[in-house]
PDB file of C-alpha atoms in Angstrom:
ATOM      1  CA  MET J   1      -0.023   0.083  -0.066  1.00 35.00           C
ATOM      2  CA  SER J   2       1.562   3.269  -1.087  1.00 36.00           C
ATOM      3  CA  ALA J   3       1.550   6.311   1.256  1.00 37.00           C
ATOM      4  CA  MET J   4      -0.860   9.144   0.218  1.00 31.00           C
ATOM      5  CA  THR J   5       0.865  12.480  -0.654  1.00 32.00           C
ATOM      6  CA  LEU J   6      -0.956  15.357   1.062  1.00 30.00           C
ATOM      7  CA  PRO J   7      -1.048  18.908  -0.263  1.00 34.00           C
ATOM      8  CA  GLU J   8       1.447  21.176   1.413  1.00 37.00           C
ATOM      9  CA  ASN J   9      -1.072  23.024   3.680  1.00 34.00           C
ATOM     10  CA  THR J  10      -3.547  20.382   4.679  1.00 34.00           C
ATOM     11  CA  SER J  11      -4.400  17.827   7.422  1.00 35.00           C
ATOM     12  CA  THR J  12      -1.324  18.165   9.525  1.00 38.00           C
ATOM     13  CA  ALA J  13      -2.793  21.376  11.054  1.00 41.00           C
ATOM     14  CA  THR J  14      -4.357  21.397  14.455  1.00 45.00           C
ATOM     15  CA  PRO J  15      -8.070  21.764  14.329  1.00 46.00           C
ATOM     16  CA  VAL J  16      -9.406  25.032  15.626  1.00 48.00           C
ATOM     17  CA  THR J  17     -12.032  24.693  18.434  1.00 52.00           C
ATOM     18  CA  PRO J  18     -13.020  27.686  20.666  1.00 60.00           C
ATOM     19  CA  ALA J  19     -13.886  26.846  24.218  1.00 60.00           C
ATOM     20  CA  ASP J  20     -17.306  28.565  24.174  1.00 69.00           C
ATOM     21  CA  ARG J  21     -18.631  26.528  21.230  1.00 78.00           C
ATOM     22  CA  ARG J  22     -21.046  23.964  22.608  1.00 80.00           C
ATOM     23  CA  GLU J  23     -22.801  20.986  20.890  1.00 85.00           C
ATOM     24  CA  PRO J  24     -26.534  21.433  20.768  1.00 85.00           C
ATOM     25  CA  PRO J  25     -28.462  19.188  23.064  1.00 78.00           C
ATOM     26  CA  LEU J  26     -29.653  15.843  21.580  1.00 89.00           C
ATOM     27  CA  ILE J  27     -33.114  16.090  23.285  1.00 87.00           C
ATOM     28  CA  SER J  28     -34.706  19.475  24.088  1.00 87.00           C
ATOM     29  CA  GLU J  29     -37.826  21.415  23.495  1.00 96.00           C
ATOM     30  CA  GLU J  30     -38.053  23.107  20.132  1.00 96.00           C
ATOM     31  CA  ARG J  31     -37.082  26.660  20.933  1.00 97.00           C
ATOM     32  CA  ARG J  32     -34.069  25.672  22.960  1.00 96.00           C
ATOM     33  CA  MET J  33     -32.987  23.266  20.244  1.00 96.00           C
ATOM     34  CA  LEU J  34     -33.317  26.087  17.498  1.00 97.00           C
ATOM     35  CA  GLU J  35     -31.510  28.608  19.638  1.00 97.00           C
ATOM     36  CA  ALA J  36     -28.703  26.064  20.527  1.00 96.00           C
ATOM     37  CA  TRP J  37     -28.177  25.208  16.837  1.00 96.00           C
ATOM     38  CA  LEU J  38     -28.022  28.832  15.810  1.00 97.00           C
ATOM     39  CA  ASP J  39     -25.560  29.599  18.580  1.00 96.00           C
ATOM     40  CA  TYR J  40     -23.495  26.513  17.466  1.00 95.00           C
ATOM     41  CA  HIS J  41     -23.272  27.857  13.972  1.00 96.00           C
ATOM     42  CA  ARG J  42     -22.493  31.409  15.133  1.00 96.00           C
ATOM     43  CA  GLU J  43     -19.560  30.161  17.142  1.00 95.00           C
ATOM     44  CA  THR J  44     -18.374  27.918  14.240  1.00 95.00           C
ATOM     45  CA  LEU J  45     -17.924  31.076  12.159  1.00 96.00           C
ATOM     46  CA  ALA J  46     -16.065  32.698  15.065  1.00 95.00           C
ATOM     47  CA  MET J  47     -13.879  29.548  15.318  1.00 93.00           C
ATOM     48  CA  LYS J  48     -12.926  29.771  11.570  1.00 95.00           C
ATOM     49  CA  CYS J  49     -11.630  33.291  12.257  1.00 95.00           C
ATOM     50  CA  GLU J  50      -9.650  32.553  15.480  1.00 93.00           C
ATOM     51  CA  GLY J  51      -5.999  33.068  15.537  1.00 93.00           C
ATOM     52  CA  LEU J  52      -5.751  34.640  12.159  1.00 96.00           C
ATOM     53  CA  THR J  53      -4.134  38.011  11.236  1.00 96.00           C
ATOM     54  CA  GLU J  54      -6.024  40.947   9.791  1.00 96.00           C
ATOM     55  CA  ALA J  55      -4.456  40.042   6.456  1.00 96.00           C
ATOM     56  CA  GLN J  56      -5.520  36.439   6.659  1.00 96.00           C
ATOM     57  CA  VAL J  57      -9.141  37.197   7.414  1.00 97.00           C
ATOM     58  CA  ARG J  58      -9.186  39.587   4.509  1.00 96.00           C
ATOM     59  CA  GLU J  59      -7.748  37.033   2.118  1.00 94.00           C
ATOM     60  CA  ALA J  60     -10.069  36.227  -0.833  1.00 91.00           C
ATOM     61  CA  SER J  61     -10.961  32.574  -1.228  1.00 88.00           C
ATOM     62  CA  THR J  62     -10.300  32.204  -4.941  1.00 86.00           C
ATOM     63  CA  PRO J  63      -9.695  35.440  -6.872  1.00 82.00           C
ATOM     64  CA  PRO J  64     -11.426  37.059  -8.551  1.00 88.00           C
ATOM     65  CA  SER J  65     -14.166  36.229  -5.981  1.00 91.00           C
ATOM     66  CA  PRO J  66     -14.038  38.608  -2.998  1.00 92.00           C
ATOM     67  CA  LEU J  67     -15.319  35.969  -0.667  1.00 95.00           C
ATOM     68  CA  SER J  68     -13.279  36.097   2.674  1.00 97.00           C
ATOM     69  CA  LEU J  69     -13.739  35.266   6.283  1.00 98.00           C
ATOM     70  CA  LEU J  70     -14.061  38.978   7.148  1.00 98.00           C
ATOM     71  CA  GLY J  71     -16.581  39.353   4.350  1.00 97.00           C
ATOM     72  CA  LEU J  72     -18.571  36.453   5.792  1.00 98.00           C
ATOM     73  CA  VAL J  73     -18.497  38.121   9.301  1.00 98.00           C
ATOM     74  CA  ARG J  74     -19.728  41.381   7.778  1.00 98.00           C
ATOM     75  CA  HIS J  75     -22.339  39.559   5.683  1.00 97.00           C
ATOM     76  CA  MET J  76     -23.695  37.685   8.693  1.00 98.00           C
ATOM     77  CA  THR J  77     -23.743  40.843  10.675  1.00 98.00           C
ATOM     78  CA  ASP J  78     -26.312  42.304   8.135  1.00 97.00           C
ATOM     79  CA  VAL J  79     -28.182  39.076   7.952  1.00 98.00           C
ATOM     80  CA  GLU J  80     -28.655  39.009  11.776  1.00 98.00           C
ATOM     81  CA  ARG J  81     -29.626  42.722  11.616  1.00 98.00           C
ATOM     82  CA  THR J  82     -32.075  42.237   8.839  1.00 97.00           C
ATOM     83  CA  TRP J  83     -33.996  39.168  10.135  1.00 98.00           C
ATOM     84  CA  PHE J  84     -34.038  39.971  13.904  1.00 98.00           C
ATOM     85  CA  ARG J  85     -34.109  43.769  14.130  1.00 97.00           C
ATOM     86  CA  ARG J  86     -35.666  44.854  10.872  1.00 97.00           C
ATOM     87  CA  VAL J  87     -38.173  42.035  10.130  1.00 98.00           C
ATOM     88  CA  LEU J  88     -38.946  40.552  13.603  1.00 98.00           C
ATOM     89  CA  GLY J  89     -38.484  43.702  15.545  1.00 97.00           C
ATOM     90  CA  GLY J  90     -39.891  46.131  13.039  1.00 97.00           C
ATOM     91  CA  VAL J  91     -36.933  48.560  13.543  1.00 96.00           C
ATOM     92  CA  ASP J  92     -35.716  50.814  10.796  1.00 94.00           C
ATOM     93  CA  ALA J  93     -32.136  49.529  10.943  1.00 94.00           C
ATOM     94  CA  ALA J  94     -30.358  50.249   7.689  1.00 94.00           C
ATOM     95  CA  PRO J  95     -27.711  47.664   6.547  1.00 95.00           C
ATOM     96  CA  LEU J  96     -24.261  48.361   7.760  1.00 96.00           C
ATOM     97  CA  TYR J  97     -22.199  47.057   4.814  1.00 96.00           C
ATOM     98  CA  TRP J  98     -24.365  46.860   1.676  1.00 93.00           C
ATOM     99  CA  THR J  99     -26.636  49.297  -0.240  1.00 90.00           C
ATOM    100  CA  ASP J 100     -28.986  48.887  -3.092  1.00 89.00           C
ATOM    101  CA  GLU J 101     -26.165  50.233  -5.331  1.00 91.00           C
ATOM    102  CA  ASN J 102     -23.629  47.876  -3.896  1.00 90.00           C
ATOM    103  CA  TYR J 103     -25.389  44.736  -2.881  1.00 89.00           C
ATOM    104  CA  ASP J 104     -22.187  42.874  -2.135  1.00 90.00           C
ATOM    105  CA  GLY J 105     -20.770  45.683  -0.111  1.00 92.00           C
ATOM    106  CA  ASP J 106     -20.224  43.346   2.912  1.00 94.00           C
ATOM    107  CA  PHE J 107     -17.349  41.794   0.853  1.00 94.00           C
ATOM    108  CA  ASP J 108     -15.771  45.164  -0.116  1.00 92.00           C
ATOM    109  CA  LEU J 109     -13.024  45.317   2.605  1.00 93.00           C
ATOM    110  CA  THR J 110     -11.724  48.718   1.688  1.00 90.00           C
ATOM    111  CA  GLU J 111     -12.775  50.285   4.999  1.00 90.00           C
ATOM    112  CA  ALA J 112     -13.008  47.021   7.005  1.00 95.00           C
ATOM    113  CA  ASP J 113     -11.334  46.410  10.277  1.00 96.00           C
ATOM    114  CA  PHE J 114     -11.568  42.973  11.734  1.00 96.00           C
ATOM    115  CA  ALA J 115     -11.552  43.858  15.458  1.00 96.00           C
ATOM    116  CA  THR J 116     -14.272  46.378  14.897  1.00 97.00           C
ATOM    117  CA  ASP J 117     -16.360  44.274  12.486  1.00 97.00           C
ATOM    118  CA  ILE J 118     -16.331  41.212  14.672  1.00 96.00           C
ATOM    119  CA  ALA J 119     -17.328  43.338  17.640  1.00 96.00           C
ATOM    120  CA  THR J 120     -20.190  44.745  15.587  1.00 97.00           C
ATOM    121  CA  TRP J 121     -21.226  41.151  14.592  1.00 97.00           C
ATOM    122  CA  ARG J 122     -21.193  40.080  18.283  1.00 97.00           C
ATOM    123  CA  ALA J 123     -23.305  43.195  19.143  1.00 97.00           C
ATOM    124  CA  GLU J 124     -25.885  42.363  16.465  1.00 97.00           C
ATOM    125  CA  ILE J 125     -26.087  38.745  17.756  1.00 98.00           C
ATOM    126  CA  GLU J 126     -26.806  40.098  21.306  1.00 97.00           C
ATOM    127  CA  LEU J 127     -29.513  42.479  19.847  1.00 97.00           C
ATOM    128  CA  ALA J 128     -30.998  39.608  17.969  1.00 98.00           C
ATOM    129  CA  ARG J 129     -31.243  37.599  21.148  1.00 97.00           C
ATOM    130  CA  GLN J 130     -32.921  40.638  22.901  1.00 97.00           C
ATOM    131  CA  VAL J 131     -35.498  41.005  20.048  1.00 98.00           C
ATOM    132  CA  ALA J 132     -36.304  37.310  20.091  1.00 98.00           C
ATOM    133  CA  ALA J 133     -36.379  36.996  23.860  1.00 97.00           C
ATOM    134  CA  GLY J 134     -39.985  38.106  24.512  1.00 91.00           C
ATOM    135  CA  ARG J 135     -41.524  36.468  21.513  1.00 98.00           C
ATOM    136  CA  THR J 136     -43.034  33.077  20.830  1.00 98.00           C
ATOM    137  CA  LEU J 137     -41.923  30.916  17.896  1.00 98.00           C
ATOM    138  CA  ASP J 138     -45.305  31.741  16.132  1.00 98.00           C
ATOM    139  CA  ASP J 139     -44.742  35.580  16.523  1.00 98.00           C
ATOM    140  CA  THR J 140     -44.201  37.208  13.036  1.00 98.00           C
ATOM    141  CA  GLY J 141     -42.519  40.063  11.431  1.00 98.00           C
ATOM    142  CA  GLU J 142     -43.047  41.376   7.901  1.00 97.00           C
ATOM    143  CA  ARG J 143     -40.605  41.703   5.002  1.00 96.00           C
ATOM    144  CA  ARG J 144     -41.592  42.738   1.518  1.00 94.00           C
ATOM    145  CA  GLY J 145     -45.314  42.184   2.240  1.00 95.00           C
ATOM    146  CA  GLU J 146     -44.793  38.618   3.614  1.00 97.00           C
ATOM    147  CA  LEU J 147     -45.056  37.476   7.218  1.00 98.00           C
ATOM    148  CA  TYR J 148     -42.316  35.335   8.689  1.00 98.00           C
ATOM    149  CA  SER J 149     -42.559  33.531  11.990  1.00 98.00           C
ATOM    150  CA  LEU J 150     -39.657  33.558  14.508  1.00 98.00           C
ATOM    151  CA  ARG J 151     -39.555  29.789  13.956  1.00 98.00           C
ATOM    152  CA  TRP J 152     -38.934  30.367  10.234  1.00 98.00           C
ATOM    153  CA  ILE J 153     -36.349  33.012  11.037  1.00 98.00           C
ATOM    154  CA  TYR J 154     -34.371  30.633  13.309  1.00 98.00           C
ATOM    155  CA  VAL J 155     -34.445  27.853  10.685  1.00 98.00           C
ATOM    156  CA  HIS J 156     -33.411  30.269   7.986  1.00 98.00           C
ATOM    157  CA  MET J 157     -30.594  31.641  10.171  1.00 98.00           C
ATOM    158  CA  ILE J 158     -29.236  28.066  10.926  1.00 98.00           C
ATOM    159  CA  GLU J 159     -29.253  27.358   7.162  1.00 98.00           C
ATOM    160  CA  GLU J 160     -27.628  30.630   6.304  1.00 98.00           C
ATOM    161  CA  TYR J 161     -24.851  30.056   8.814  1.00 98.00           C
ATOM    162  CA  ALA J 162     -24.480  26.423   7.862  1.00 97.00           C
ATOM    163  CA  ARG J 163     -23.995  27.290   4.211  1.00 97.00           C
ATOM    164  CA  HIS J 164     -21.529  30.008   4.801  1.00 97.00           C
ATOM    165  CA  ASN J 165     -19.704  27.909   7.392  1.00 96.00           C
ATOM    166  CA  GLY J 166     -19.018  25.461   4.606  1.00 95.00           C
ATOM    167  CA  HIS J 167     -17.453  28.313   2.700  1.00 95.00           C
ATOM    168  CA  ALA J 168     -15.407  29.278   5.862  1.00 96.00           C
ATOM    169  CA  ASP J 169     -14.162  25.803   6.180  1.00 94.00           C
ATOM    170  CA  LEU J 170     -12.535  25.898   2.681  1.00 94.00           C
ATOM    171  CA  ILE J 171     -11.277  29.450   3.127  1.00 95.00           C
ATOM    172  CA  ARG J 172      -9.608  28.654   6.461  1.00 96.00           C
ATOM    173  CA  GLU J 173      -8.085  25.434   5.153  1.00 94.00           C
ATOM    174  CA  ARG J 174      -6.678  27.435   2.169  1.00 93.00           C
ATOM    175  CA  ILE J 175      -5.168  30.103   4.478  1.00 94.00           C
ATOM    176  CA  ASP J 176      -3.307  27.896   6.954  1.00 92.00           C
ATOM    177  CA  GLY J 177      -4.346  24.354   6.497  1.00 91.00           C
ATOM    178  CA  ALA J 178      -6.479  24.306   9.751  1.00 88.00           C
ATOM    179  CA  THR J 179      -9.406  21.947   9.532  1.00 84.00           C
ATOM    180  CA  GLY J 180     -12.146  21.017  11.873  1.00 75.00           C
ATOM    181  CA  GLU J 181     -15.864  21.091  11.986  1.00 69.00           C
TER     182      GLU J 181
END
């Protein structure tokens, strides 16, 4: 049996695992389960950024695509803001990083700063928790004339993070070879 040759920057790196990332419960009531899975995926994105330099979190995945870990953090900041504050909370909270003229502005890192942007993301997560706290899963918010339940928002947010965490996995491995779930 011949030895497998590994690419230069893969599989020998130590997996990145933050101490505050918790596995969701195996058995729980619906709301606790949804919130646990959402928090798990939030912390997965944070984990993918842990220990990197400013230059590394800005590194594009595969040029010419502007997709980067910092861009994903900024994107998820506006996703949190949109679904919890704007839709569920009914607050007029304009997007922070994109506009109608620049829909992908969250990936434009010209004026980005990782420390500031990750703190803003964390703040939006806390505001999202506050908005959701006093509501039931059946409570709704409106977007573009459609009603969305908090249950739907939680499921959508889990899907959104899970999809982008797949991107983050590949970006992180490309940057320094670190792998892990």
